Each structure stands twice: as C-alpha cells, then as structure tokens.
Short mmCIF file of C-alpha atoms in Angstrom, two decimals:
data_model
loop_
_atom_site.label_atom_id
_atom_site.label_comp_id
_atom_site.label_asym_id
_atom_site.label_seq_id
_atom_site.Cartn_x
_atom_site.Cartn_y
_atom_site.Cartn_z
CA UNK B 536 16.32 4.61 -15.87
CA UNK B 537 16.19 1.00 -14.66
CA UNK B 538 12.90 1.78 -12.92
CA UNK B 539 11.53 3.30 -16.16
CA UNK B 540 12.21 0.07 -18.06
CA UNK B 541 10.59 -1.99 -15.33
CA UNK B 542 7.46 0.17 -15.34
CA UNK B 543 7.12 -0.18 -19.12
CA UNK B 544 7.65 -3.95 -19.04
CA UNK B 545 5.00 -4.23 -16.32
CA UNK B 546 2.67 -2.17 -18.54
CA UNK B 547 3.13 -4.61 -21.43
CA UNK B 548 2.59 -7.56 -19.09
CA UNK B 549 -0.70 -6.03 -17.96
CA UNK B 550 -1.85 -5.30 -21.53
CA UNK B 551 -1.19 -8.83 -22.78
CA UNK B 552 -1.94 -10.77 -19.59
CA UNK B 553 1.42 -12.53 -19.60
CA UNK B 554 4.83 -11.86 -17.98
CA UNK B 555 7.09 -9.95 -20.37
CA UNK B 556 10.88 -9.89 -20.57
CA UNK B 557 12.98 -7.06 -22.02
CA UNK B 558 16.40 -7.76 -23.55
CA UNK B 559 18.75 -5.48 -25.44
CA UNK B 560 19.83 -6.20 -29.03
CA UNK B 561 22.59 -8.49 -27.70
CA UNK B 562 20.00 -10.60 -25.85
CA UNK B 563 21.11 -9.39 -22.43
CA UNK B 564 18.36 -9.03 -19.85
CA UNK B 565 17.24 -5.52 -18.85
CA UNK B 566 13.94 -6.08 -17.02
CA UNK B 567 11.28 -8.76 -16.57
CA UNK B 568 7.70 -8.95 -15.39
CA UNK B 569 6.52 -10.97 -12.40
CA UNK B 570 5.53 -14.59 -13.03
CA UNK B 571 2.65 -15.40 -10.70
CA UNK B 572 1.34 -18.59 -12.28
CA UNK B 573 0.59 -21.53 -9.98
CA UNK B 574 1.68 -23.90 -12.75
CA UNK B 575 5.42 -24.52 -12.32
CA UNK B 576 5.55 -26.15 -15.75
CA UNK B 577 4.47 -22.86 -17.31
CA UNK B 578 7.83 -21.30 -16.41
CA UNK B 579 9.71 -21.79 -19.66
CA UNK B 580 13.39 -22.92 -19.23
CA UNK B 581 14.63 -20.27 -21.67
CA UNK B 582 12.96 -17.48 -19.67
CA UNK B 583 14.30 -18.96 -16.44
CA UNK B 584 17.82 -19.06 -17.85
CA UNK B 585 17.55 -15.50 -19.15
CA UNK B 586 16.52 -14.23 -15.72
CA UNK B 587 19.14 -16.23 -13.80
CA UNK B 588 22.11 -15.74 -16.14
CA UNK B 589 21.09 -12.38 -17.67
CA UNK B 590 21.53 -13.66 -21.23
CA UNK B 591 20.34 -16.25 -23.76
CA UNK B 592 22.38 -19.06 -25.28
CA UNK B 593 23.80 -18.90 -28.80
CA UNK B 594 21.41 -21.65 -29.95
CA UNK B 595 18.35 -19.80 -28.65
CA UNK B 596 19.54 -16.54 -30.19
CA UNK B 597 20.11 -18.19 -33.60
CA UNK B 598 16.63 -19.74 -33.52
CA UNK B 599 14.93 -16.46 -32.71
CA UNK B 600 16.95 -14.40 -35.22
CA UNK B 601 16.10 -16.91 -37.92
CA UNK B 602 12.55 -15.52 -37.91
CA UNK B 603 13.69 -12.06 -38.93
CA UNK B 604 13.10 -10.31 -35.62
CA UNK B 605 15.94 -7.84 -36.30
CA UNK B 606 14.07 -6.61 -39.41
CA UNK B 607 10.50 -6.92 -38.16
CA UNK B 608 8.41 -3.85 -37.41
CA UNK B 609 5.56 -5.66 -35.67
CA UNK B 610 4.92 -8.67 -33.43
CA UNK B 611 6.56 -11.93 -34.52
CA UNK B 612 5.29 -15.33 -33.46
CA UNK B 613 8.01 -17.93 -33.03
CA UNK B 614 7.19 -21.63 -32.58
CA UNK B 615 8.79 -23.90 -30.02
CA UNK B 616 12.09 -25.61 -30.84
CA UNK B 617 12.95 -28.28 -28.25
CA UNK B 618 16.29 -29.01 -29.98
CA UNK B 619 17.36 -25.41 -29.26
CA UNK B 620 15.96 -25.57 -25.72
CA UNK B 621 12.85 -23.50 -26.61
CA UNK B 622 9.96 -25.55 -25.21
CA UNK B 623 7.30 -22.84 -25.53
CA UNK B 624 6.41 -20.61 -28.44
CA UNK B 625 7.15 -16.91 -28.20
CA UNK B 626 5.71 -13.57 -29.16
CA UNK B 627 8.48 -11.10 -29.91
CA UNK B 628 7.84 -7.35 -29.93
CA UNK B 629 10.79 -5.67 -31.67
CA UNK B 630 11.93 -2.53 -29.85
CA UNK B 631 12.97 -0.01 -32.49
CA UNK B 632 13.91 3.64 -32.74
CA UNK B 633 14.05 5.38 -36.13
CA UNK B 634 14.16 2.03 -37.87
CA UNK B 635 17.05 0.63 -35.81
CA UNK B 636 16.42 -2.31 -33.50
CA UNK B 637 17.33 -1.50 -29.89
CA UNK B 638 16.09 -4.67 -28.20
CA UNK B 639 13.23 -7.13 -27.87
CA UNK B 640 10.24 -7.71 -25.58
CA UNK B 641 9.43 -11.39 -25.16
CA UNK B 642 6.25 -13.13 -24.03
CA UNK B 643 5.35 -16.80 -23.82
CA UNK B 644 2.74 -17.60 -26.46
CA UNK B 645 -0.40 -19.52 -25.59
CA UNK B 646 -0.56 -23.25 -26.15
CA UNK B 647 -1.99 -24.31 -29.55
CA UNK B 648 -5.75 -23.91 -29.52
CA UNK B 649 -5.78 -21.38 -26.68
CA UNK B 650 -6.78 -17.77 -27.31
CA UNK B 651 -3.84 -15.38 -27.29
CA UNK B 652 -3.75 -11.59 -27.12
CA UNK B 653 -5.92 -9.86 -29.74
CA UNK B 654 -4.69 -7.41 -32.36
CA UNK B 655 -5.73 -4.34 -30.37
CA UNK B 656 -3.77 -5.48 -27.31
CA UNK B 657 -0.70 -6.22 -29.44
CA UNK B 658 -0.93 -2.78 -31.07
CA UNK B 659 -1.07 -1.14 -27.64
CA UNK B 660 1.92 -3.22 -26.51
CA UNK B 661 3.89 -2.15 -29.60
CA UNK B 662 3.26 1.49 -28.68
CA UNK B 663 4.84 0.81 -25.28
CA UNK B 664 7.73 -0.99 -27.02
CA UNK B 665 8.32 2.16 -29.07
CA UNK B 666 8.64 4.17 -25.85
CA UNK B 667 11.19 1.64 -24.63
CA UNK B 668 13.06 2.07 -27.92
CA UNK B 669 13.32 5.82 -27.35
CA UNK B 670 14.78 5.25 -23.87
CA UNK B 671 17.30 2.67 -25.09
CA UNK B 672 18.40 4.86 -27.98
CA UNK B 673 18.78 7.92 -25.77
CA UNK B 674 20.75 5.92 -23.25
CA UNK B 675 23.10 4.51 -25.89
CA UNK B 676 23.56 7.90 -27.53
CA UNK B 677 24.23 9.66 -24.25
CA UNK B 678 26.81 7.06 -23.19
CA UNK B 679 28.55 7.15 -26.57
CA UNK B 680 28.46 10.94 -26.87
CA UNK B 681 29.94 11.47 -23.41
CA UNK B 682 32.72 8.88 -23.58
CA UNK B 683 35.33 11.50 -24.48
CA UNK B 684 34.30 13.86 -21.66
CA UNK B 685 34.13 11.00 -19.16
CA UNK B 686 37.55 9.69 -20.18
CA UNK B 687 39.01 13.19 -19.81
CA UNK B 688 37.81 13.38 -16.19
CA UNK B 689 39.37 10.02 -15.34
CA UNK B 690 42.74 10.72 -16.97
CA UNK B 691 43.24 14.45 -16.34
CA UNK B 692 45.99 15.55 -14.00
CA UNK B 693 45.07 17.10 -10.66
CA UNK B 694 44.28 20.78 -10.37
CA UNK B 695 42.92 22.99 -13.13
CA UNK B 696 43.01 20.24 -15.78
CA UNK B 697 40.76 18.02 -13.75
CA UNK B 698 38.47 20.92 -12.87
CA UNK B 699 38.06 21.79 -16.55
CA UNK B 700 37.32 18.18 -17.47
CA UNK B 701 34.67 17.90 -14.73
CA UNK B 702 33.08 21.17 -15.91
CA UNK B 703 32.92 19.89 -19.50
CA UNK B 704 31.25 16.64 -18.41
CA UNK B 705 28.79 18.54 -16.21
CA UNK B 706 27.84 20.79 -19.10
CA UNK B 707 27.35 17.79 -21.41
CA UNK B 708 25.12 16.02 -18.88
CA UNK B 709 22.99 19.10 -18.29
CA UNK B 710 20.68 19.07 -15.24
CA UNK B 711 21.41 15.35 -14.75
CA UNK B 712 24.97 16.28 -13.84
CA UNK B 713 23.77 17.48 -10.43
CA UNK B 714 22.17 14.14 -9.61
CA UNK B 715 23.48 11.05 -7.84
CA UNK B 716 26.04 8.89 -9.63
CA UNK B 717 28.31 5.94 -8.89
CA UNK B 718 31.63 5.27 -10.60
CA UNK B 719 32.30 1.67 -11.65
CA UNK B 720 35.53 -0.02 -12.74
CA UNK B 721 35.42 -3.37 -14.58
CA UNK B 722 38.79 -4.99 -15.20
CA UNK B 723 40.53 -6.45 -17.09
CA UNK B 724 38.58 -5.32 -20.16
CA UNK B 725 39.21 -6.23 -23.79
CA UNK B 726 37.86 -4.53 -26.87
CA UNK B 727 35.55 -1.54 -27.13
CA UNK B 728 32.98 -0.32 -24.64
CA UNK B 729 29.56 -2.03 -24.87
CA UNK B 730 27.01 -0.13 -26.97
CA UNK B 731 24.71 0.31 -23.97
CA UNK B 732 24.72 -0.34 -20.23
CA UNK B 733 21.37 -0.03 -18.43
CA UNK B 734 21.34 3.00 -16.17
CA UNK B 735 24.65 4.40 -17.47
CA UNK B 736 25.15 8.12 -18.06
CA UNK B 737 28.55 7.53 -19.70
CA UNK B 738 30.84 4.63 -20.57
CA UNK B 739 34.45 4.56 -21.74
CA UNK B 740 37.52 2.34 -21.86
CA UNK B 741 40.42 3.57 -19.72
CA UNK B 742 44.09 2.59 -20.10
CA UNK B 743 45.54 1.13 -16.93
CA UNK B 744 48.86 2.71 -16.05
CA UNK B 745 51.10 2.15 -13.05
CA UNK B 746 50.10 0.97 -9.61
CA UNK B 747 49.52 4.33 -7.93
CA UNK B 748 46.27 5.55 -6.49
CA UNK B 749 45.21 7.55 -9.53
CA UNK B 750 45.66 4.90 -12.18
CA UNK B 751 46.84 1.65 -10.68
CA UNK B 752 45.81 -1.39 -12.60
CA UNK B 753 43.06 -3.24 -10.78
CA UNK B 754 44.53 -6.61 -10.09
CA UNK B 755 47.79 -5.08 -8.97
CA UNK B 756 51.21 -4.45 -10.32
CA UNK B 757 52.39 -2.13 -13.05
CA UNK B 758 51.58 -3.06 -16.59
CA UNK B 759 49.48 -2.34 -19.63
CA UNK B 760 45.82 -3.19 -20.04
CA UNK B 761 42.35 -1.71 -20.14
CA UNK B 762 39.53 -1.14 -17.71
CA UNK B 763 35.91 -0.30 -18.45
CA UNK B 764 34.63 2.80 -16.68
CA UNK B 765 30.89 3.29 -16.17
CA UNK B 766 29.12 6.30 -14.72
CA UNK B 767 25.85 4.98 -13.33
CA UNK B 768 22.82 7.11 -12.48
CA UNK B 769 21.30 6.46 -9.05
CA UNK B 770 17.93 7.34 -7.59
CA UNK B 771 19.12 7.42 -3.99
CA UNK B 772 22.16 6.52 -1.93
CA UNK B 773 20.23 3.61 -0.42
CA UNK B 774 19.20 2.11 -3.77
CA UNK B 775 22.43 0.55 -5.02
CA UNK B 776 20.87 -2.79 -5.97
CA UNK B 777 19.97 -1.80 -9.56
CA UNK B 778 23.47 -0.42 -10.07
CA UNK B 779 25.11 -3.58 -8.75
CA UNK B 780 22.85 -5.71 -10.96
CA UNK B 781 23.79 -3.68 -14.03
CA UNK B 782 27.48 -4.09 -13.21
CA UNK B 783 27.17 -7.84 -12.63
CA UNK B 784 25.76 -8.23 -16.15
CA UNK B 785 29.05 -6.98 -17.57
CA UNK B 786 30.96 -9.87 -16.00
CA UNK B 787 31.27 -13.39 -17.41
CA UNK B 788 28.87 -15.89 -15.86
CA UNK B 789 31.80 -17.74 -14.24
CA UNK B 790 32.89 -14.54 -12.49
CA UNK B 791 29.40 -13.69 -11.28
CA UNK B 792 28.87 -17.15 -9.74
CA UNK B 793 30.00 -17.62 -6.08
CA UNK B 794 33.15 -19.71 -5.85
CA UNK B 795 33.66 -22.74 -3.66
CA UNK B 796 36.51 -20.96 -1.93
CA UNK B 797 34.27 -18.03 -1.10
CA UNK B 798 31.55 -20.27 0.27
CA UNK B 799 34.01 -22.33 2.30
CA UNK B 800 35.68 -19.27 3.77
CA UNK B 801 32.36 -17.78 4.85
CA UNK B 802 31.28 -21.07 6.41
CA UNK B 803 34.57 -21.44 8.28
CA UNK B 804 34.19 -17.91 9.57
CA UNK B 805 30.71 -18.67 10.83
CA UNK B 806 31.96 -21.70 12.70
CA UNK B 807 34.85 -19.91 14.36
CA UNK B 808 32.54 -17.10 15.44
CA UNK B 809 30.23 -19.47 17.22
CA UNK B 810 27.61 -19.62 14.48
CA UNK B 811 27.84 -16.14 12.97
CA UNK B 812 25.82 -16.04 9.75
CA UNK B 813 27.78 -16.74 6.58
CA UNK B 814 28.57 -13.51 4.78
CA UNK B 815 28.31 -11.42 7.94
CA UNK B 816 31.15 -9.15 9.04
CA UNK B 817 31.91 -11.54 11.91
CA UNK B 818 32.19 -14.46 9.51
CA UNK B 819 34.32 -12.49 7.05
CA UNK B 820 36.84 -11.50 9.71
CA UNK B 821 37.19 -15.01 11.10
CA UNK B 822 37.30 -16.81 7.77
CA UNK B 823 40.67 -18.05 6.50
CA UNK B 824 41.71 -16.33 3.31
CA UNK B 825 40.85 -18.03 0.03
CA UNK B 826 44.26 -17.07 -1.39
CA UNK B 827 46.98 -16.86 1.26
CA UNK B 828 49.36 -13.94 1.06
CA UNK B 829 52.22 -14.67 -1.29
CA UNK B 830 50.09 -17.03 -3.35
CA UNK B 831 48.68 -16.25 -6.77
CA UNK B 832 45.24 -14.77 -6.31
CA UNK B 833 43.72 -14.81 -9.77
CA UNK B 834 45.16 -11.50 -11.01
CA UNK B 835 43.54 -11.95 -14.43
CA UNK B 836 40.04 -12.75 -13.11
CA UNK B 837 37.52 -10.14 -14.21
CA UNK B 838 36.15 -8.15 -11.29
CA UNK B 839 34.31 -4.89 -10.76
CA UNK B 840 34.50 -2.16 -8.15
CA UNK B 841 31.89 0.43 -7.21
CA UNK B 842 32.77 3.71 -5.50
CA UNK B 843 30.61 5.53 -2.99
CA UNK B 844 27.68 7.46 -4.52
CA UNK B 845 28.45 11.11 -5.25
CA UNK B 846 26.07 14.01 -5.83
CA UNK B 847 27.29 16.25 -8.60
CA UNK B 848 30.58 15.57 -10.35
CA UNK B 849 33.16 17.40 -8.26
CA UNK B 850 34.04 14.21 -6.37
CA UNK B 851 33.92 11.93 -9.44
CA UNK B 852 37.74 11.55 -9.76
CA UNK B 853 37.91 10.39 -6.13
CA UNK B 854 34.94 8.07 -6.67
CA UNK B 855 36.78 6.54 -9.66
CA UNK B 856 39.84 5.86 -7.51
CA UNK B 857 37.53 4.16 -5.00
CA UNK B 858 36.08 1.98 -7.78
CA UNK B 859 39.58 1.01 -8.97
CA UNK B 860 40.60 0.13 -5.40
CA UNK B 861 37.46 -1.96 -4.90
CA UNK B 862 38.10 -3.89 -8.13
CA UNK B 863 41.66 -4.62 -6.97
CA UNK B 864 40.35 -5.74 -3.58
CA UNK B 865 37.91 -8.13 -5.27
CA UNK B 866 40.89 -9.87 -6.88
CA UNK B 867 42.84 -9.93 -3.62
CA UNK B 868 39.90 -11.23 -1.59
CA UNK B 869 37.28 -13.19 -3.56
CA UNK B 870 34.96 -13.04 -0.53
CA UNK B 871 34.27 -9.40 -1.45
CA UNK B 872 32.50 -10.79 -4.48
CA UNK B 873 33.10 -10.21 -8.17
CA UNK B 874 31.45 -6.80 -7.65
CA UNK B 875 33.07 -5.13 -4.64
CA UNK B 876 31.85 -1.95 -2.99
CA UNK B 877 34.40 0.55 -1.70
CA UNK B 878 32.50 0.89 1.56
CA UNK B 879 32.95 -2.83 2.31
CA UNK B 880 36.60 -3.61 1.52
CA UNK B 881 37.98 -2.71 4.95
CA UNK B 882 41.77 -2.15 5.13
CA UNK B 883 42.11 -2.39 1.34
CA UNK B 884 40.67 1.13 1.19
CA UNK B 885 44.01 2.36 2.52
CA UNK B 886 46.27 -0.30 1.05
CA UNK B 887 45.10 0.23 -2.52
CA UNK B 888 46.18 3.86 -2.29
CA UNK B 889 49.78 2.99 -1.49
CA UNK B 890 52.45 2.77 -4.13
CA UNK B 891 54.01 -0.63 -4.81
CA UNK B 892 57.24 0.43 -3.08
CA UNK B 893 55.46 1.65 0.03
CA UNK B 894 53.52 -1.60 0.45
CA UNK B 895 56.60 -3.82 -0.08
CA UNK B 896 57.96 -3.75 3.46
CA UNK B 897 61.26 -5.64 3.84
CA UNK B 898 60.17 -7.16 7.13
CA UNK B 899 57.79 -9.54 5.33
CA UNK B 900 59.86 -10.41 2.25
CA UNK B 901 61.26 -13.66 3.61
CA UNK B 902 57.83 -14.74 4.83
CA UNK B 903 56.27 -14.11 1.41
CA UNK B 904 58.57 -16.45 -0.50
CA UNK B 905 57.04 -19.67 -1.91
CA UNK B 906 58.98 -21.74 0.62
CA UNK B 907 57.05 -20.14 3.50
CA UNK B 908 53.59 -19.93 1.97
CA UNK B 909 51.95 -21.93 4.77
CA UNK B 910 53.57 -19.76 7.42
CA UNK B 911 52.31 -16.63 5.67
CA UNK B 912 48.79 -18.02 5.59
CA UNK B 913 49.02 -18.99 9.26
CA UNK B 914 50.19 -15.51 10.22
CA UNK B 915 47.42 -13.83 8.21
CA UNK B 916 44.65 -15.97 9.68
CA UNK B 917 46.09 -15.51 13.19
CA UNK B 918 46.03 -11.73 12.73
CA UNK B 919 42.60 -11.82 11.07
CA UNK B 920 41.38 -13.53 14.24
CA UNK B 921 42.78 -10.67 16.37
CA UNK B 922 45.52 -12.92 17.74
CA UNK B 923 43.06 -15.32 19.36
CA UNK B 924 44.80 -18.67 19.19
CA UNK B 925 41.68 -20.81 19.60
CA UNK B 926 39.83 -19.14 16.74
CA UNK B 927 42.88 -19.17 14.47
CA UNK B 928 43.65 -22.85 15.10
CA UNK B 929 40.04 -23.78 14.40
CA UNK B 930 39.97 -21.74 11.21
CA UNK B 931 43.19 -23.37 10.01
CA UNK B 932 42.16 -26.84 11.13
CA UNK B 933 45.31 -27.37 13.21
CA UNK B 934 46.19 -28.00 16.87
CA UNK B 935 47.02 -25.01 19.07
CA UNK B 936 50.56 -26.26 19.65
CA UNK B 937 51.08 -26.39 15.88
CA UNK B 938 49.83 -22.82 15.67
CA UNK B 939 52.21 -21.67 18.41
CA UNK B 940 55.14 -23.37 16.66
CA UNK B 941 54.30 -21.65 13.36
CA UNK B 942 53.88 -18.24 14.97
CA UNK B 943 57.31 -18.65 16.60
CA UNK B 944 58.76 -19.42 13.17
CA UNK B 945 57.08 -16.31 11.76
CA UNK B 946 58.69 -14.20 14.49
CA UNK B 947 62.09 -15.71 13.69
CA UNK B 948 61.74 -14.94 9.98
CA UNK B 949 60.46 -11.38 10.40
CA UNK B 950 62.22 -10.28 13.57
CA UNK B 951 58.85 -9.09 14.88
CA UNK B 952 57.25 -9.79 18.25
CA UNK B 953 53.59 -10.58 17.66
CA UNK B 954 52.77 -9.81 21.28
CA UNK B 955 53.38 -6.15 20.40
CA UNK B 956 50.48 -4.24 18.83
CA UNK B 957 52.58 -2.21 16.39
CA UNK B 958 54.44 -5.29 15.17
CA UNK B 959 51.14 -7.05 14.60
CA UNK B 960 49.82 -4.06 12.68
CA UNK B 961 52.91 -3.87 10.47
CA UNK B 962 52.84 -7.56 9.57
CA UNK B 963 49.08 -7.62 9.04
CA UNK B 964 49.20 -4.68 6.64
CA UNK B 965 52.21 -6.13 4.81
CA UNK B 966 50.42 -9.43 4.28
CA UNK B 967 47.26 -7.72 3.03
CA UNK B 968 49.25 -5.40 0.76
CA UNK B 969 50.99 -8.42 -0.77
CA UNK B 970 47.65 -9.49 -2.24
CA UNK B 971 47.49 -6.31 -4.28
CA UNK B 972 50.88 -6.73 -5.93
#
C-alpha cells in the first residue's frame, strides 16, 4: 500500500511539474515526491520539516485550515505566511472519498508572476487525488473493521480459542490473509487507536497484563496499561523499511530522535573494537550500556517492537509476542532504537520470555541494589566484552587495576567465580534480565 501511495504522488508530481507531498487528515506525512531542483532556496522549510519530522506544526496547520481546505472539493491556493513559518505559497489538493476528507496533497506554488499549472493539469491531478482518497478510505475502514478480530487473536488463550480467532481474522482479510505481515507493538499507548496507519491491515489497542511471555507489559513489570497493536502488510521479507517508517511515525519526535547516550555508546564500542563502525554488531557488543543494570532505564519511554515477518496468520500470535519482547528490549537497551526488531535484540529474545520470578536470580540481588550500581555496570560491561579486561577498562574509562578490584568485589557479593563459564553466563543473564523488570 505504501508503494501505491508513492506511485500516485509521483504521478501528480509529473502532471504538475512540481514535487508533491501527501499527508493524512492529521497532517502526518504518507509519501512525498523527489525534489530535484538545483536551487537550494526553493526547498521550502515547511516541506523540509514535514519530510524530516513526518508532521506539520500547529501554527502551519492552523494557517492552512483557515482557508477551508477541509471543506474544499477542488484545488485551493494558499499564500505565504512568514509569521507561521510558511515562506512559499501552496496549492492544496483535498483528498476526499464520498465527501469526507481523507488527506491532502501539497505542492509549492509558483512565485508571483510565474506561470503555474493550468486548469487541465489541475483537473487531472484531482482525479489522481480521488484515487488516493479511495485507498485511504479503504485502509481506514479495513483497519477499523478488523480491530475486533485482531484483538481476539492477540488475547485468545492457546489452543482451539486461538485457532478460531486466527480463522476469523483470516476470513475477514480474505485473500490478503495469506500474504506477508509483520506484527508491531507500540507502548505505552494512551487513548484510542489512530484512525489510519499507512500500510496497516488492522489496528487495535491491547490491554497489557502481567509480565509473562503472552502478555507482559513492554517496559517490564506487572501492571496496567495499554499497547497499540498494528498488523502491517509487507511486500517481501527483505522490504521492512516502509514498515519501520510507518511505525516510527507513531512515536513522538523525541522518541524517534537518536539519544546522546545511544550515540556515545556506539562510539565507545567502535573505539574499543579498534575502529569498528558505529552501529555495527561489533560496536554494539563492546559499547558500555546506556542504563546500567539496576538503574532506571526509562520504563515509561514510548518504544515500538516489530516481530519477524510471517506468511499467513497461523504464526501471528507468536509474531505478536516477538513484537512485545522487542518493545521491552528497546526500553532496556536504547541502542536498539525506539523501533526495535526482534531479529536484532540478541539475548533479550530469550529473556523477555521468562517470567519475572524466573529472571530474578538471588545470586545477583545484592549486586543490583542502588549501593552497588557502579559494580553492576562494571560487571555488565566486563561480560559484554567477553571478559577481556583491556576492552572493558577502555569502555569504562578506568585503569585495569581498578577493573580487577571491582570484579573481585563482584565475586565477593555474588559468590560467583567469573573465571568459570557457567558463572559468567548466569551473572550476565541476570544483569540483562534486570533491565526488563
């Protein structure tokens, strides 16, 4: 579906000879045409912001809506308004379906005195906008109509109940039910589900209950709350980028922006690996954790998790559990990004499936108290670096002798011998599991 929108936006851009931008009725970006002008000044700041942040500001929205675009049935010309940050005039093509506005196509208008698109070209562009309106309406209707069936799949008990729920969702989706899908969990979520999510086959709000594998609250720990569940259509298992982009648009701008801690951790990892590229697996493994075990790790920060693509719906419940686990891992380790993929969260794939009691090993309790926070961080980085003292000391920014002293203290507190592989494994998993609680 994302590709369909892009093709139609490109068609409008070609008809009118200007790059077009498509936004939904809430002014959230869906697709945009290529801007190939050699004049850098021609790139309007409002369009730049819309592309980079996926949404327009309240001031820009108020200015545009003041010209009646929500009621218009044809092209609307809107003058510039520098006070609102609109430095170039706009042509707005309302995207409607059966009289209801579904979104807007935007183009930069020509400078005063320059010839703009003629009436015939605008009429042809409005015909394309109507086709976009049909797609947006169908997408919104499908997602709303299937919310009950989708919710039933995610909350049904194992066995025949789950099988019946999956069968009902498959029947509702029709032939599309046999295609590729990805399950997405966005948490914590407040309010109702959004009216439309680009590329979504179904959307619903799911209660978070318990900390077990089938319904544990992303972010860890038992408690009430909500998560947004999205069933995204995919074209192929290798084309996850559109899905990840759609998910990122659901997050606040602050969550979608890389954090200083994430950047620092990746850079430290690169240094300790002898110049491994930031963001690579080598850098990730060597990097000191942004939130040491036992330290608050932003449990209320909104994150999203994406499960592995599934063909058909039989494996959808398992894919949802993967998405929940990935969202929890994104809270535990910000380096996974605000949108974490199940395939990339390493040991958290197993840890997120453990109950709270199973992951709370008594051997690490003393180490995880606030009084020993620095020792816990030292132990985790040491184990992340595969017990290599030089790498661990460099990552922590301390002398080797200081590292050896701290490791000895860790052994005293836990009763473990970190020269033994099984003791290392136990402590490492306990420290990682602590991030999920």
